[in-house]
Amino acid sequence: MPACSANCGKNAILKRPKTGDALCKECFFEAFENEIHFTITRAKLFTPGSTVAVAASGGKDSTVLAYVLKLLNEKYGYNLKLVLLSIDEGITGYRDDSLETVKQNRDDYEMPLKIMSYKDLYGWTMDEIVAEVGRKNNCTFCGVFRRQALDRGAMLLKVNYLATGHNADDIAETVLMNILRGDLARLNRCTSIITDSGDGIPRVKPLKYTYEKEIVMYAYFRKLVYFSTECIFAPNAYRGHARVLLKDLEKVDPAVIMNIIQSGESLCVNETANMPTLMTCERCGYGSSQKICKACTLLEGLNRGLPRLGIGKSSKVKKLIEQDDLKRSAAGCCKSKNKSDCGNCACNKNEIKRDLSKAVEELKI
Amino acid sequence: MSGLNITIEFGGGAELLFGNKKKQEVILPAKEGEWTLKDLIFWMKDNLLQERPELFIQDDSVRPGILVLVNDADWELMDTVKYVLEAKDKIVFISTLHGG
């Protein structure tokens, strides 16, 4: 077995994908933690005295993120207050177990935990959504809803930052995916270490340059408890293709991951490219590239019984809604008459559920 | 010549392919020549794997994204598939492909 590249005299236990160095356990821990510290300080990621919500799924990335942030906060005196924020999508047999792991994190790392559910925020669980839309586009719903759920949760907790566990492999995968889709707006911003969704809470990615392999090895050697599963609905997710491609490339040369991230960072989108402008959703007030944000469109589709409404081109949405309004008007539904009088359909109920003030009350922060 | 006694462990979701057992002690049958990790991977495919072999094996190795440790050290330090197994070795397979 080779000796540690740091010349400490111990045997190496890991070959670093980024550098090719062979390190012993102690030198690996130090290098791993120091690099994250360096990423945080170089980007001036956190203002001292602020509160940071760690988006916690119970998986490897968020578990390692919570552990390392706590460790660095104490070691380097960041003076941060750390809290855990979890989203319960309402997927029976999947999230139930991982939320138990998050509760374990809460106890182990002594951080307060807030769990927000899709049911509270949107009136629908993922189980109910899948029953409605089938398994082809369900990941669209889940992804769009989760993003906003985290924003809403962060706002309710009145935190200054939302930290997510996106690692180097995730970012490289996203760059590839945005190229494959020709999504220039996302390609332009997906490598940012800090993103601000309108006047929302800044999202930060402290593990942006950390390889997935090292995260898993770190968790293994530190004996951190995390939950891993495959989402029972996930096999249809598009992201999987980009992932397989990236993992195959990484096997040939692990540097491709860092190279893709660097390419994404230095990339400058041509001025003539058609870029959407960021505005606020007329309905919920969150940042959006359309008048009505994706989450509200998807939700309206669900509530109208037109689950495919938000899938595909946004230009078709208006037409579909007009057609549906005409139908409802003929049937005497509230969508075209006085809302409060309506007893014919479920649309009233679900709109109330989406009211943020109600969510605050329900959650009792 | 008697068989080779080793321990196999799974983590990170890899156990889901192996009947959800996280630890198995196995005796590899005696054979001509040495047991390499590549031999072990194919033996596991034939004897232990319960489902979806394409999520475990790709070409002549494990699928990229599955980490392998030999006696708690990265197999990339030990010539990966060419490593020659010894009695009482502990081999760990950790999937990075599963989410949280």
Coordinates of C-alpha atoms in Angstrom, one line a residue:
Chain A
M1 CA 0.0 0.0 0.0
P2 CA 1.5 3.4 -0.9
A3 CA 2.5 5.9 1.8
C4 CA 0.6 9.2 2.3
S5 CA 1.7 11.9 -0.2
A6 CA 1.9 14.4 2.7
N7 CA 4.9 12.5 4.0
C8 CA 3.4 11.9 7.4
G9 CA 4.6 8.4 7.5
K10 CA 1.2 6.7 7.5
N11 CA -0.3 4.5 4.9
A12 CA -2.6 6.1 2.3
I13 CA -6.3 5.2 2.3
L14 CA -7.5 7.2 -0.6
K15 CA -6.5 8.4 -4.0
R16 CA -7.8 12.0 -4.5
P17 CA -9.7 12.3 -7.9
K18 CA -8.8 16.0 -8.1
T19 CA -5.1 15.8 -7.6
G20 CA -4.1 12.1 -7.8
D21 CA -2.5 12.4 -4.3
A22 CA -2.6 9.4 -2.1
L23 CA -3.6 10.5 1.5
C24 CA -3.9 8.8 4.9
K25 CA -7.1 9.2 6.8
E26 CA -6.0 12.2 8.9
C27 CA -4.4 14.1 6.0
F28 CA -7.5 13.5 3.9
F29 CA -9.9 14.9 6.6
E30 CA -7.7 17.9 6.8
A31 CA -7.4 18.5 3.1
F32 CA -11.2 17.9 2.6
E33 CA -12.2 20.3 5.3
N34 CA -9.6 22.9 4.5
E35 CA -10.7 23.1 0.9
I36 CA -14.3 23.7 1.8
H37 CA -13.1 26.4 4.3
F38 CA -11.1 27.9 1.4
T39 CA -14.1 27.9 -0.9
I40 CA -16.2 29.6 1.8
T41 CA -13.7 32.3 2.6
R42 CA -12.5 33.0 -0.9
A43 CA -16.1 33.6 -2.1
K44 CA -16.9 35.4 1.2
L45 CA -20.0 33.1 1.3
F46 CA -21.3 34.1 4.8
T47 CA -21.4 37.3 6.7
P48 CA -20.5 36.7 10.4
G49 CA -23.5 36.7 12.7
S50 CA -25.9 35.3 10.1
T51 CA -28.2 32.3 10.2
V52 CA -27.8 29.6 7.7
A53 CA -30.4 27.0 6.8
V54 CA -28.8 23.7 5.6
A55 CA -31.2 22.1 3.1
A56 CA -31.2 18.5 4.5
S57 CA -32.4 15.5 2.8
G58 CA -30.7 12.9 5.0
G59 CA -28.5 11.9 2.1
K60 CA -24.8 11.9 1.8
D61 CA -24.2 15.4 0.5
S62 CA -26.4 17.3 3.0
T63 CA -25.2 15.1 5.9
V64 CA -21.6 15.9 5.1
L65 CA -22.4 19.6 4.5
A66 CA -24.1 19.9 7.9
Y67 CA -21.3 18.1 9.7
V68 CA -18.5 20.1 8.0
L69 CA -20.3 23.5 8.4
K70 CA -20.7 22.8 12.1
L71 CA -17.0 21.8 12.4
L72 CA -15.7 24.8 10.4
N73 CA -18.0 27.2 12.2
E74 CA -16.5 26.1 15.5
K75 CA -12.9 25.7 14.3
Y76 CA -12.7 29.1 12.4
G77 CA -15.3 31.1 14.3
Y78 CA -17.6 31.9 11.4
N79 CA -20.1 33.0 14.0
L80 CA -23.0 31.4 12.2
K81 CA -26.2 30.0 13.6
L82 CA -27.0 26.7 11.7
V83 CA -30.4 25.2 11.3
L84 CA -31.6 22.2 9.2
L85 CA -34.5 22.6 6.7
S86 CA -36.1 19.5 5.2
I87 CA -38.8 19.1 2.7
D88 CA -41.4 16.3 2.9
E89 CA -42.6 15.6 -0.6
G90 CA -45.1 13.1 0.6
I91 CA -43.6 10.0 -1.1
T92 CA -44.6 7.0 1.0
G93 CA -41.7 4.6 1.8
Y94 CA -39.1 7.1 0.5
R95 CA -39.1 10.3 2.5
D96 CA -40.5 8.8 5.6
D97 CA -37.2 6.9 6.2
S98 CA -34.9 9.7 5.2
L99 CA -36.6 12.2 7.5
E100 CA -35.7 9.8 10.3
T101 CA -32.1 10.3 9.3
V102 CA -32.5 14.0 9.3
K103 CA -33.9 13.8 12.8
Q104 CA -30.8 11.9 13.8
N105 CA -28.6 14.7 12.3
R106 CA -30.6 17.2 14.3
D107 CA -29.8 15.3 17.5
D108 CA -26.1 14.5 16.6
Y109 CA -25.2 18.0 15.4
E110 CA -27.5 19.8 17.9
M111 CA -29.2 21.9 15.2
P112 CA -32.8 23.0 15.1
L113 CA -34.8 21.2 12.4
K114 CA -37.8 22.5 10.4
I115 CA -39.7 20.1 8.1
M116 CA -42.1 21.6 5.5
S117 CA -44.4 19.4 3.5
Y118 CA -45.7 19.7 -0.1
K119 CA -49.1 19.0 1.4
D120 CA -48.9 22.1 3.6
L121 CA -47.4 24.3 0.9
Y122 CA -49.3 23.1 -2.2
G123 CA -52.2 21.0 -1.0
W124 CA -50.8 18.0 -2.8
T125 CA -48.4 15.2 -1.8
M126 CA -46.2 13.6 -4.5
D127 CA -48.1 10.4 -4.1
E128 CA -51.3 12.3 -5.1
I129 CA -49.5 14.1 -7.9
V130 CA -48.2 10.8 -9.4
A131 CA -51.6 9.3 -9.2
E132 CA -52.8 12.3 -11.3
V133 CA -50.0 12.8 -13.8
G134 CA -48.4 9.3 -14.0
R135 CA -44.7 8.6 -13.9
K136 CA -43.5 10.4 -17.0
N137 CA -43.3 14.0 -15.8
N138 CA -43.5 13.6 -12.1
C139 CA -39.9 14.7 -11.6
T140 CA -40.7 18.1 -13.1
F141 CA -43.4 18.7 -10.4
C142 CA -41.1 17.4 -7.7
G143 CA -38.1 19.5 -8.7
V144 CA -40.0 22.7 -9.3
F145 CA -42.0 22.4 -6.1
R146 CA -38.9 21.5 -4.0
R147 CA -37.0 24.5 -5.2
Q148 CA -39.8 26.8 -4.1
A149 CA -40.5 24.9 -1.0
L150 CA -36.9 25.4 0.2
D151 CA -37.2 29.2 -0.6
R152 CA -40.4 29.4 1.3
G153 CA -39.0 27.4 4.2
A154 CA -36.0 29.6 4.3
M155 CA -38.2 32.7 4.4
L156 CA -40.3 31.4 7.2
L157 CA -37.3 30.5 9.2
K158 CA -36.0 34.1 8.6
V159 CA -32.5 32.8 7.7
N160 CA -29.9 34.8 5.8
Y161 CA -28.7 32.0 3.6
L162 CA -29.9 28.7 2.3
A163 CA -27.0 26.2 1.9
T164 CA -27.4 23.2 -0.4
G165 CA -25.3 20.1 -0.7
H166 CA -24.6 20.4 -4.5
N167 CA -21.2 18.8 -5.1
A168 CA -18.8 19.2 -8.0
D169 CA -20.3 16.2 -9.9
D170 CA -23.8 17.7 -9.5
I171 CA -22.7 21.0 -11.0
A172 CA -20.8 19.4 -13.9
E173 CA -23.8 17.3 -14.5
T174 CA -26.0 20.4 -14.6
V175 CA -23.7 22.2 -17.0
L176 CA -23.8 19.2 -19.3
M177 CA -27.6 19.0 -19.0
N178 CA -28.1 22.7 -19.8
I179 CA -25.9 22.3 -22.9
L180 CA -27.8 19.2 -24.0
R181 CA -31.0 21.1 -23.6
G182 CA -29.8 24.4 -25.0
D183 CA -30.9 26.2 -21.9
L184 CA -28.6 29.3 -22.0
A185 CA -30.2 31.1 -19.1
R186 CA -29.6 28.2 -16.7
L187 CA -26.2 27.4 -18.3
N188 CA -25.2 31.0 -17.5
R189 CA -26.0 30.8 -13.8
C190 CA -25.8 27.2 -12.8
T191 CA -22.1 27.4 -11.9
S192 CA -22.5 30.4 -9.5
I193 CA -21.6 29.6 -5.9
I194 CA -24.1 32.0 -4.7
T195 CA -27.5 32.7 -6.4
D196 CA -30.2 35.1 -5.5
S197 CA -33.7 34.3 -6.7
G198 CA -35.1 37.8 -7.0
D199 CA -35.5 39.3 -3.6
G200 CA -35.4 35.8 -2.1
I201 CA -32.8 34.4 0.2
P202 CA -29.4 33.7 -1.3
R203 CA -28.6 30.1 -2.0
V204 CA -25.0 29.0 -1.5
K205 CA -23.1 25.8 -2.5
P206 CA -20.1 25.3 -0.2
L207 CA -19.4 21.8 -1.7
K208 CA -19.3 23.2 -5.2
Y209 CA -15.7 22.1 -5.8
T210 CA -15.9 18.9 -3.7
Y211 CA -15.9 15.6 -5.6
E212 CA -18.7 13.1 -4.9
K213 CA -16.2 10.4 -4.4
E214 CA -14.6 12.3 -1.6
I215 CA -17.9 13.2 0.0
V216 CA -18.8 9.5 0.2
M217 CA -15.3 8.5 1.4
Y218 CA -15.4 11.3 4.0
A219 CA -18.8 10.1 5.3
Y220 CA -17.5 6.5 5.4
F221 CA -14.3 7.3 7.3
R222 CA -16.0 9.7 9.7
K223 CA -18.8 7.1 10.2
L224 CA -21.5 9.7 9.4
V225 CA -25.0 8.2 9.3
Y226 CA -26.8 9.0 6.1
F227 CA -29.7 7.6 4.2
S228 CA -29.4 6.4 0.6
T229 CA -32.1 5.1 -1.6
E230 CA -33.4 5.6 -5.0
C231 CA -36.5 7.6 -5.3
I232 CA -39.3 5.1 -6.2
F233 CA -40.4 7.4 -9.0
A234 CA -37.0 8.4 -10.3
P235 CA -36.0 5.9 -13.1
N236 CA -37.6 8.3 -15.7
A237 CA -35.6 11.3 -14.7
Y238 CA -33.7 13.0 -17.6
R239 CA -30.8 13.9 -15.3
G240 CA -29.8 10.2 -15.2
H241 CA -28.5 10.3 -18.8
A242 CA -26.2 13.3 -18.1
R243 CA -25.1 11.4 -15.0
V244 CA -24.1 8.2 -16.7
L245 CA -22.2 10.2 -19.4
L246 CA -20.3 12.1 -16.7
K247 CA -19.5 9.0 -14.6
D248 CA -18.1 7.3 -17.7
L249 CA -16.0 10.3 -18.6
E250 CA -14.8 10.6 -15.0
K251 CA -13.5 7.0 -15.2
V252 CA -11.3 8.0 -18.1
D253 CA -10.0 11.2 -16.3
P254 CA -11.4 12.5 -13.1
A255 CA -10.3 16.1 -14.1
V256 CA -13.2 16.3 -16.5
I257 CA -15.5 17.3 -13.7
M258 CA -13.4 20.3 -12.7
N259 CA -12.8 21.1 -16.3
I260 CA -16.6 21.2 -17.1
I261 CA -17.2 23.4 -14.0
Q262 CA -14.4 25.8 -15.1
S263 CA -15.8 25.9 -18.7
G264 CA -19.2 26.7 -17.3
E265 CA -17.8 29.5 -15.1
S266 CA -15.8 31.2 -17.8
L267 CA -18.5 30.8 -20.4
C268 CA -20.0 34.1 -21.6
V269 CA -23.4 34.0 -23.3
N270 CA -23.5 35.9 -26.6
E271 CA -25.4 39.2 -26.4
T272 CA -27.6 38.2 -29.3
A273 CA -28.8 35.1 -27.5
N274 CA -32.4 35.2 -26.5
M275 CA -32.3 35.4 -22.7
P276 CA -35.4 35.5 -20.4
T277 CA -35.6 38.3 -17.9
L278 CA -36.3 37.7 -14.3
M279 CA -39.5 39.0 -12.9
T280 CA -41.9 38.1 -10.1
C281 CA -44.7 35.7 -10.4
E282 CA -48.1 37.6 -10.4
R283 CA -49.6 35.0 -8.2
C284 CA -47.1 34.0 -5.5
G285 CA -44.5 36.8 -5.8
Y286 CA -41.5 34.5 -6.2
G287 CA -38.8 35.0 -8.9
S288 CA -39.9 33.7 -12.3
S289 CA -39.0 34.1 -16.0
Q290 CA -42.7 34.1 -16.9
K291 CA -45.7 36.1 -15.7
I292 CA -46.9 33.1 -13.7
C293 CA -44.1 30.9 -12.3
K294 CA -43.7 27.3 -13.1
A295 CA -44.8 26.1 -9.7
C296 CA -48.1 28.1 -9.9
T297 CA -48.7 26.9 -13.5
L298 CA -48.1 23.2 -12.5
L299 CA -50.3 23.7 -9.5
E300 CA -53.1 25.3 -11.5
G301 CA -52.9 22.4 -13.9
L302 CA -53.3 19.9 -11.0
N303 CA -56.2 21.9 -9.5
R304 CA -58.0 22.2 -12.8
G305 CA -57.6 18.5 -13.5
L306 CA -55.2 19.4 -16.4
P307 CA -52.0 17.9 -15.1
R308 CA -50.1 18.4 -18.3
L309 CA -50.6 22.2 -18.2
G310 CA -47.1 23.2 -17.1
I311 CA -45.3 20.5 -19.0
G312 CA -43.8 21.6 -22.3
K313 CA -44.0 25.0 -23.9
S314 CA -45.1 27.9 -21.8
S315 CA -46.7 29.6 -24.8
K316 CA -49.4 26.9 -24.8
V317 CA -50.4 27.5 -21.2
K318 CA -52.5 30.6 -21.9
K319 CA -54.5 28.9 -24.6
L320 CA -55.2 25.8 -22.5
I321 CA -56.4 28.0 -19.6
E322 CA -58.7 30.0 -21.9
Q323 CA -60.2 26.8 -23.2
D324 CA -60.7 25.4 -19.7
D325 CA -62.3 28.7 -18.6
L326 CA -64.8 28.5 -21.4
K327 CA -65.6 24.9 -20.4
R328 CA -66.0 25.9 -16.8
S329 CA -68.1 28.9 -17.6
A330 CA -70.5 26.6 -19.5
A331 CA -70.6 24.4 -16.5
G332 CA -71.2 27.3 -14.0
C333 CA -67.8 27.0 -12.3
C334 CA -66.3 29.7 -10.1
K335 CA -63.3 30.3 -12.3
S336 CA -65.5 32.6 -14.4
K337 CA -68.0 33.7 -11.8
N338 CA -67.9 35.0 -8.2
K339 CA -65.3 32.8 -6.5
S340 CA -66.6 32.8 -3.0
D341 CA -70.0 31.5 -4.1
C342 CA -68.6 28.5 -5.8
G343 CA -69.7 25.2 -4.6
N344 CA -69.0 23.3 -7.8
C345 CA -65.3 22.6 -7.7
A346 CA -62.2 22.3 -5.6
C347 CA -60.2 25.3 -7.0
N348 CA -61.1 27.6 -4.1
K349 CA -59.8 25.2 -1.5
N350 CA -56.5 24.7 -3.1
E351 CA -55.8 28.3 -3.6
I352 CA -56.3 29.0 0.1
K353 CA -53.9 26.2 1.0
R354 CA -51.3 28.0 -1.0
D355 CA -51.6 31.2 1.0
L356 CA -48.3 31.8 2.7
S357 CA -49.8 33.3 5.9
K358 CA -51.8 30.1 6.4
A359 CA -48.6 28.1 6.0
V360 CA -46.9 30.2 8.6
E361 CA -49.8 29.6 11.0
E362 CA -49.8 25.9 10.4
L363 CA -46.1 25.5 10.9
K364 CA -45.8 27.7 14.1
I365 CA -42.2 28.9 13.6
Chain B
M1 CA -6.8 -26.3 -1.5
S2 CA -9.6 -24.8 0.6
G3 CA -11.8 -21.8 -0.2
L4 CA -11.0 -18.2 0.5
N5 CA -12.9 -16.6 3.4
I6 CA -13.7 -12.9 3.0
T7 CA -16.2 -10.3 4.1
I8 CA -18.2 -8.2 1.7
E9 CA -20.0 -5.0 2.8
F10 CA -22.4 -2.7 1.0
G11 CA -23.3 0.9 1.5
G12 CA -24.7 4.0 -0.1
G13 CA -27.6 2.0 -1.7
A14 CA -25.5 -0.7 -3.3
E15 CA -27.1 -3.1 -0.8
L16 CA -30.4 -2.7 -2.5
L17 CA -29.1 -4.8 -5.4
F18 CA -28.0 -7.6 -3.0
G19 CA -31.2 -8.4 -1.1
N20 CA -30.7 -5.4 1.2
K21 CA -28.0 -7.2 3.2
K22 CA -25.3 -4.8 4.3
K23 CA -22.8 -7.5 5.3
Q24 CA -22.1 -10.9 4.0
E25 CA -19.4 -13.4 4.9
V26 CA -18.6 -15.6 2.0
I27 CA -16.2 -18.5 1.1
L28 CA -14.9 -18.3 -2.4
P29 CA -14.5 -21.8 -3.9
A30 CA -11.0 -23.0 -4.5
K31 CA -9.9 -22.5 -8.0
E32 CA -6.8 -22.6 -10.2
G33 CA -4.7 -19.5 -9.8
E34 CA -5.5 -16.5 -7.6
W35 CA -8.7 -14.7 -6.9
T36 CA -8.6 -11.1 -8.2
L37 CA -11.1 -8.4 -7.5
K38 CA -12.4 -8.8 -11.0
D39 CA -13.0 -12.5 -10.4
L40 CA -14.9 -11.5 -7.2
I41 CA -17.1 -9.0 -9.0
F42 CA -18.2 -11.6 -11.5
W43 CA -18.6 -14.3 -8.8
M44 CA -20.8 -11.8 -6.9
K45 CA -22.9 -11.2 -10.1
D46 CA -23.5 -14.9 -10.4
N47 CA -24.0 -15.8 -6.8
L48 CA -25.1 -12.8 -4.7
L49 CA -26.7 -10.2 -7.0
Q50 CA -30.5 -10.2 -6.8
E51 CA -31.5 -7.7 -9.5
R52 CA -30.4 -5.3 -12.2
P53 CA -26.8 -6.4 -12.9
E54 CA -26.3 -3.4 -15.2
L55 CA -26.4 -1.2 -12.1
F56 CA -23.5 -3.2 -10.6
I57 CA -21.3 -4.3 -13.5
Q58 CA -20.1 -2.4 -16.6
D59 CA -17.6 -3.9 -19.0
D60 CA -15.0 -5.7 -16.9
S61 CA -15.5 -3.8 -13.6
V62 CA -18.1 -2.3 -11.3
R63 CA -20.2 0.4 -12.8
P64 CA -18.6 3.9 -12.6
G65 CA -19.9 5.6 -9.5
I66 CA -19.5 2.6 -7.3
L67 CA -16.6 3.0 -4.9
V68 CA -14.6 0.0 -3.8
L69 CA -12.5 -0.3 -0.6
V70 CA -10.1 -3.1 0.2
N71 CA -9.5 -3.4 4.0
D72 CA -10.8 0.2 4.3
A73 CA -8.5 1.6 1.6
D74 CA -9.5 3.0 -1.8
W75 CA -9.0 0.2 -4.4
E76 CA -7.6 2.8 -6.8
L77 CA -4.4 2.6 -4.7
M78 CA -4.3 -1.1 -5.3
D79 CA -4.6 -1.6 -9.0
T80 CA -8.4 -1.9 -8.8
V81 CA -9.7 -5.1 -10.5
K82 CA -6.2 -6.6 -10.5
Y83 CA -5.9 -6.7 -6.8
V84 CA -5.3 -10.3 -5.5
L85 CA -7.6 -11.2 -2.7
E86 CA -6.2 -12.7 0.6
A87 CA -8.0 -14.6 3.3
K88 CA -10.0 -12.4 5.7
D89 CA -10.0 -9.4 3.4
K90 CA -12.9 -7.0 3.8
I91 CA -14.2 -5.6 0.5
V92 CA -16.7 -2.7 0.7
F93 CA -18.9 -1.5 -2.2
I94 CA -20.4 1.9 -1.8
S95 CA -22.7 3.4 -4.4
T96 CA -22.6 7.1 -5.1
L97 CA -25.4 6.8 -7.6
H98 CA -28.2 6.8 -5.1
G99 CA -29.7 10.0 -3.7
G100 CA -30.8 11.1 -0.4

